[in-house]
Coordinates of C-alpha atoms in Angstrom, one line a residue:
M21 CA 70.1 50.2 83.0
S22 CA 68.7 46.9 84.4
R23 CA 67.0 46.6 87.8
V24 CA 69.9 44.3 88.8
S25 CA 72.5 47.0 88.0
E26 CA 70.4 49.5 90.0
F27 CA 70.3 47.2 93.0
A28 CA 74.0 46.4 92.8
L29 CA 75.0 50.1 92.9
N30 CA 72.4 50.9 95.6
F31 CA 73.8 48.0 97.7
S32 CA 77.4 49.1 97.2
Y33 CA 76.6 52.5 98.7
A34 CA 75.1 50.8 101.8
L35 CA 77.7 48.0 102.1
R36 CA 80.1 49.1 104.9
P37 CA 82.4 46.2 106.1
R38 CA 83.3 48.2 109.2
K39 CA 79.6 47.8 110.3
P40 CA 79.0 44.0 110.6
R41 CA 75.7 44.5 112.4
L42 CA 74.5 46.6 109.6
L43 CA 75.3 43.9 107.1
L44 CA 72.9 41.5 108.8
R45 CA 70.1 44.1 108.9
L46 CA 70.6 44.9 105.2
A47 CA 70.4 41.2 104.3
R48 CA 67.2 40.9 106.2
A49 CA 65.7 43.9 104.4
V50 CA 66.7 42.4 101.0
I51 CA 65.2 39.0 101.8
Q52 CA 62.0 40.6 103.0
S53 CA 61.7 42.7 99.9
Y54 CA 62.8 40.2 97.2
A55 CA 61.9 36.8 98.6
L56 CA 58.8 37.7 100.6
K57 CA 57.7 40.6 98.4
R58 CA 57.1 42.8 101.5
P59 CA 59.5 45.8 101.2
P60 CA 60.0 47.3 104.7
L61 CA 60.3 50.9 105.8
R62 CA 63.8 51.6 104.4
Y63 CA 64.8 55.3 104.8
V64 CA 64.0 57.9 107.4
D65 CA 64.9 61.5 106.7
F66 CA 65.2 63.8 109.8
A67 CA 65.2 67.6 109.3
I68 CA 67.1 68.6 112.4
G69 CA 66.6 72.4 111.9
F70 CA 66.1 75.0 109.2
A71 CA 69.0 77.4 109.6
C72 CA 71.2 77.7 106.5
N73 CA 74.2 79.6 105.2
L74 CA 72.8 79.9 101.7
K75 CA 69.7 81.5 100.1
C76 CA 68.6 78.9 97.6
E77 CA 66.0 79.9 94.9
H78 CA 63.7 76.9 95.7
C79 CA 64.0 76.9 99.5
F80 CA 61.0 75.9 101.6
A81 CA 62.8 75.8 105.0
T82 CA 61.1 78.9 106.4
T83 CA 57.8 77.5 105.4
L84 CA 58.0 74.7 107.9
Q85 CA 59.9 76.6 110.6
Q86 CA 58.0 77.3 113.8
S87 CA 60.4 78.4 116.5
A88 CA 57.8 78.3 119.3
R89 CA 57.0 74.7 119.0
R90 CA 58.4 71.8 121.0
R91 CA 61.5 70.3 119.4
M92 CA 62.7 66.7 119.4
T93 CA 65.5 66.0 121.8
V94 CA 68.3 63.5 121.4
D95 CA 66.2 61.1 123.5
D96 CA 63.3 61.6 121.1
Y97 CA 65.5 60.8 118.1
A98 CA 66.7 57.6 119.9
R99 CA 63.1 56.5 120.6
V100 CA 61.8 57.2 117.1
A101 CA 64.9 55.5 115.5
R102 CA 64.1 52.3 117.5
Q103 CA 60.5 52.4 116.4
C104 CA 61.6 52.9 112.7
M105 CA 64.2 50.1 113.0
A106 CA 61.4 47.8 114.3
L107 CA 59.6 48.5 111.0
G108 CA 62.8 47.6 109.0
A109 CA 64.5 51.0 108.6
V110 CA 68.2 50.6 107.7
N111 CA 69.1 54.2 106.6
F112 CA 68.8 57.4 108.6
S113 CA 69.4 60.7 106.9
F114 CA 69.9 64.1 108.3
Q115 CA 69.2 67.4 106.6
G116 CA 68.2 71.0 107.3
G117 CA 68.5 73.8 106.4
E118 CA 72.2 73.0 106.6
P119 CA 72.8 70.2 109.1
L120 CA 76.5 71.1 109.6
L121 CA 75.4 74.3 111.3
F122 CA 73.9 72.4 114.2
H123 CA 76.1 71.7 117.3
N124 CA 74.3 68.5 118.4
L125 CA 74.4 66.7 115.0
G126 CA 76.8 64.2 116.4
D127 CA 74.6 63.4 119.4
I128 CA 71.6 62.9 117.1
I129 CA 73.5 60.6 114.8
E130 CA 74.7 58.6 117.8
A131 CA 71.1 58.3 119.0
C132 CA 70.2 56.6 115.7
Q133 CA 72.7 53.7 116.2
P134 CA 75.2 54.3 113.4
A135 CA 76.8 50.9 114.0
R136 CA 73.6 49.2 112.8
N137 CA 72.4 51.6 110.2
V138 CA 73.5 53.5 107.0
I139 CA 73.9 57.1 108.0
S140 CA 73.7 59.9 105.4
V141 CA 73.9 63.6 105.7
T142 CA 72.4 66.0 103.1
T143 CA 74.5 69.2 102.8
N144 CA 75.3 72.0 100.4
G145 CA 78.9 71.1 100.9
T146 CA 80.3 74.6 101.4
L147 CA 81.2 74.0 105.1
L148 CA 83.1 70.8 104.5
T149 CA 86.7 70.9 105.6
E150 CA 89.2 68.0 106.0
E151 CA 88.6 68.1 109.8
R152 CA 84.9 68.2 109.4
V153 CA 84.8 65.3 107.0
A154 CA 87.0 63.2 109.4
E155 CA 84.6 64.1 112.2
L156 CA 81.6 63.0 110.2
K157 CA 83.3 59.7 109.5
R158 CA 84.1 59.2 113.2
W159 CA 80.4 59.7 114.0
G160 CA 79.5 56.8 111.6
V161 CA 78.4 58.8 108.6
D162 CA 78.6 56.7 105.4
I163 CA 77.2 58.9 102.7
L164 CA 77.1 62.6 102.0
T165 CA 74.4 63.8 99.7
I166 CA 75.7 67.1 98.3
S167 CA 73.6 69.6 96.5
L168 CA 75.1 70.6 93.1
D169 CA 72.8 72.2 90.5
S170 CA 75.0 72.8 87.5
A171 CA 78.5 72.1 86.4
N172 CA 78.6 75.8 85.4
A173 CA 79.8 77.7 88.5
A174 CA 77.9 80.9 87.8
E175 CA 74.6 79.0 87.3
H176 CA 75.1 77.0 90.5
D177 CA 76.0 80.1 92.5
R178 CA 73.0 82.0 91.2
F179 CA 70.6 79.2 92.1
R180 CA 72.2 78.8 95.6
G181 CA 72.3 82.6 96.2
A182 CA 75.9 82.8 97.1
A183 CA 79.0 83.7 95.0
G184 CA 81.8 81.2 95.3
S185 CA 79.5 78.3 96.5
F186 CA 80.3 76.1 93.5
E187 CA 84.1 76.0 94.2
K188 CA 83.5 75.4 98.0
T189 CA 81.0 72.6 97.1
M190 CA 83.4 70.9 94.6
A191 CA 86.2 71.1 97.2
G192 CA 83.9 69.4 99.7
I193 CA 83.1 66.6 97.3
R194 CA 86.8 65.9 96.7
L195 CA 87.5 65.9 100.4
A196 CA 84.7 63.5 101.1
L197 CA 85.8 61.1 98.4
K198 CA 89.4 61.3 99.4
Q199 CA 88.5 60.3 103.0
G200 CA 86.5 57.3 101.8
L201 CA 82.9 58.6 102.3
R202 CA 80.4 57.7 99.6
V203 CA 79.0 60.7 97.8
T204 CA 75.7 61.2 96.0
L205 CA 74.8 64.5 94.2
G206 CA 71.3 66.0 94.4
T207 CA 70.4 68.2 91.4
V208 CA 67.2 70.2 91.0
V209 CA 66.1 70.2 87.3
T210 CA 63.5 72.6 85.9
R211 CA 61.9 73.1 82.5
Q212 CA 64.5 75.9 82.0
T213 CA 67.6 73.9 83.0
V214 CA 66.9 70.2 82.3
R215 CA 68.4 70.3 78.8
S216 CA 71.1 72.8 79.5
E217 CA 74.8 72.2 79.1
G218 CA 75.3 72.8 82.8
I219 CA 73.1 69.7 83.5
R220 CA 74.7 67.6 80.7
A221 CA 78.2 68.5 82.0
L222 CA 77.1 67.6 85.6
A223 CA 76.0 64.2 84.3
R224 CA 79.4 63.7 82.8
L225 CA 81.0 64.8 86.0
A226 CA 79.0 62.2 88.0
Q227 CA 80.2 59.4 85.7
E228 CA 83.8 60.7 85.8
L229 CA 83.7 60.7 89.7
Q230 CA 81.6 57.5 89.7
V231 CA 79.1 59.0 92.1
V232 CA 75.3 58.7 91.8
L233 CA 73.5 61.9 90.6
Y234 CA 69.9 62.2 91.6
F235 CA 67.7 64.4 89.4
I236 CA 65.2 66.2 91.8
M237 CA 61.9 67.3 90.4
P238 CA 60.8 70.9 91.0
V239 CA 57.9 71.2 93.5
P240 CA 55.4 74.0 94.3
A241 CA 56.7 74.6 97.9
G242 CA 58.3 77.4 99.7
R243 CA 59.6 80.1 97.4
W244 CA 58.2 78.2 94.4
T245 CA 54.7 77.7 95.7
E246 CA 53.2 80.0 92.9
N247 CA 55.7 79.0 90.3
R248 CA 54.4 76.5 87.8
D249 CA 56.7 77.6 85.0
M250 CA 59.5 75.4 86.3
F251 CA 57.4 72.1 86.1
L252 CA 58.8 69.6 83.7
S253 CA 56.8 68.8 80.6
P254 CA 56.1 65.2 79.5
D255 CA 58.9 65.6 76.9
D256 CA 61.2 66.8 79.7
L257 CA 60.4 63.8 81.9
G258 CA 61.1 61.6 78.9
F259 CA 64.4 63.3 78.5
V260 CA 65.3 62.7 82.2
E261 CA 64.2 59.0 81.9
N262 CA 66.4 58.5 78.8
M263 CA 69.4 60.0 80.7
T264 CA 68.9 57.6 83.5
R265 CA 68.8 54.6 81.1
Q266 CA 72.2 55.6 79.7
S267 CA 74.2 55.4 82.9
Q268 CA 73.9 53.6 86.2
Y269 CA 75.1 56.8 87.9
L270 CA 72.1 58.9 86.8
R271 CA 68.9 58.4 88.8
T272 CA 65.7 59.7 90.1
D273 CA 64.4 58.7 93.6
F274 CA 62.0 56.2 91.9
Q275 CA 65.1 54.0 91.3
A276 CA 66.2 53.9 95.0
N277 CA 63.6 51.5 96.3
L278 CA 64.0 48.0 97.6
G279 CA 60.5 47.3 96.1
N280 CA 59.0 48.4 92.9
Y281 CA 60.0 51.4 90.7
G282 CA 58.0 54.4 91.6
C283 CA 57.2 56.7 94.5
G284 CA 58.4 55.1 97.8
A285 CA 56.8 57.7 100.1
V286 CA 55.4 56.1 103.3
K287 CA 56.0 52.5 102.0
E288 CA 59.8 52.9 102.2
I289 CA 60.4 56.5 103.1
L290 CA 59.3 59.0 105.9
Y291 CA 60.4 62.6 106.6
L292 CA 60.3 64.1 110.0
T293 CA 60.4 67.8 111.0
P294 CA 62.3 69.0 114.1
Y295 CA 58.9 69.2 115.8
G296 CA 58.0 65.6 115.4
D297 CA 55.7 66.0 112.4
V298 CA 55.8 62.9 110.1
L299 CA 55.5 63.7 106.4
A300 CA 55.5 61.4 103.4
C301 CA 58.4 63.3 101.9
P302 CA 60.1 66.7 102.3
F303 CA 57.9 68.2 99.6
L304 CA 54.4 67.1 100.6
H305 CA 53.6 69.5 103.5
I306 CA 50.8 67.3 104.8
G307 CA 51.2 66.1 108.4
L308 CA 50.5 62.3 108.7
G309 CA 50.8 62.5 112.5
N310 CA 53.3 63.5 115.2
V311 CA 55.7 61.3 117.2
F312 CA 54.8 63.1 120.4
D313 CA 51.2 61.9 120.1
E314 CA 51.5 58.3 118.7
P315 CA 54.1 55.8 117.5
I316 CA 55.5 55.7 114.0
A317 CA 53.9 52.4 113.3
A318 CA 50.4 53.8 113.9
I319 CA 51.1 56.9 111.8
R320 CA 52.5 54.9 108.9
A321 CA 49.7 52.3 109.0
R322 CA 47.1 55.0 108.7
A323 CA 48.9 56.7 105.8
L324 CA 49.2 53.4 104.0
Q325 CA 45.4 53.2 103.8
N326 CA 45.5 56.2 101.4
R327 CA 45.6 55.0 97.8
Y328 CA 48.3 57.4 96.8
F329 CA 50.7 56.0 99.4
A330 CA 49.5 52.4 99.4
R331 CA 51.3 51.6 96.1
Y332 CA 54.3 52.7 94.2
H333 CA 52.7 55.6 92.4
Q334 CA 54.1 56.2 89.0
K335 CA 54.0 60.0 89.2
C336 CA 55.7 62.3 91.6
L337 CA 52.9 63.5 93.8
A338 CA 54.6 66.8 94.6
S339 CA 55.7 67.6 91.0
T340 CA 54.1 65.7 88.1
D341 CA 50.7 64.4 89.3
E342 CA 48.6 67.3 88.4
E343 CA 45.4 65.8 89.8
F344 CA 46.9 65.3 93.3
I345 CA 48.5 68.7 93.3
E346 CA 45.2 70.5 92.4
K347 CA 42.9 68.4 94.5
Y348 CA 45.0 67.9 97.7
L349 CA 48.4 69.5 97.8
S350 CA 47.0 72.9 96.7
K351 CA 45.2 73.1 100.1
T352 CA 48.6 73.6 101.7
F353 CA 49.5 76.6 99.5
G354 CA 49.5 79.8 101.6
A355 CA 48.4 78.0 104.8
E356 CA 49.2 79.9 108.0
S357 CA 50.8 76.9 109.5
L358 CA 52.5 73.9 107.9
P359 CA 52.4 71.0 107.7
M360 CA 48.7 70.9 107.3
P361 CA 47.0 68.1 109.3
W362 CA 46.0 65.0 107.3
D363 CA 42.3 65.3 108.0
L364 CA 42.1 68.8 106.6
V365 CA 43.6 67.7 103.3
F366 CA 41.9 64.3 102.6
P367 CA 38.3 63.3 102.9
P368 CA 37.0 61.6 106.0
N369 CA 37.5 57.8 106.5
G370 CA 35.5 55.7 104.2
S371 CA 35.6 58.0 101.2
E372 CA 38.1 58.5 98.4
P373 CA 41.2 58.6 98.3
H374 CA 41.5 55.6 100.7
A375 CA 42.6 52.3 99.2

């Protein structure tokens, strides 16, 4: 699939005629990226809490959960959203845990100016009803990213730790599409599942429904911290890449950027915990800074001095870059408190790995 086709499909997901102020901001981001060759911060992922109704095999929610810490308020979300928008952000995403369990989700979404931004919610889909989908749409939600890990119901239910979850998730997908929300599917693929019929059938389902399916790489975090058997081999990665070439609806995160192909962490993407910690992505439990202590611009500027984040790295730092995992990420394994502060993971200023 060509880069033009990727961009066209990406833009169709973001293009919302009912949000004219968003259209202007999207145009500005595209011009900055393609004409000026300076891709802005694009996507900010807020974890608003870690409670969940499922018990997924790969879950890392409890790893980051610290109930005694100060939590972000609606005013904090509004302040951080303004700072991110000043850096170019046009997409705010909300995840958990399961975000549909949180009573103030609507207030948090409103704080992030949905009329001017693409709003997406990452959910396991089991709590979606016709009324709930309509409510999300009223709040300004544009995209639901729904976790679906196999087209085989038994395999999906086993991975998600709940019998019947597949049928509930599929019903949620149909309801969202029926009411005009965009849907993307998020699928964790491991060495054991990547070539399975359940994944192949899921790829066919995505093309049938004309929804984007993102292949998510397995990472050593949470319940999988000590599990290296699930890592994809070079042949497996080649298999995934070949699948993404065959259809515009099959993707990895590397194909979602405004800028170059590769890891968009920090350059285009940031992830925040409910406690204001800023991370490069949900799977790198390394704290870049905290929004209670300093602005997003300062935190991001410092992180961009690191050579791993300064460019579009061609390996997933959390899953396929063995050097980064062994040298840096492994320091977070078994830590008493996460995320681990930046300066405890990387060398002092002036030494490798700074750009």
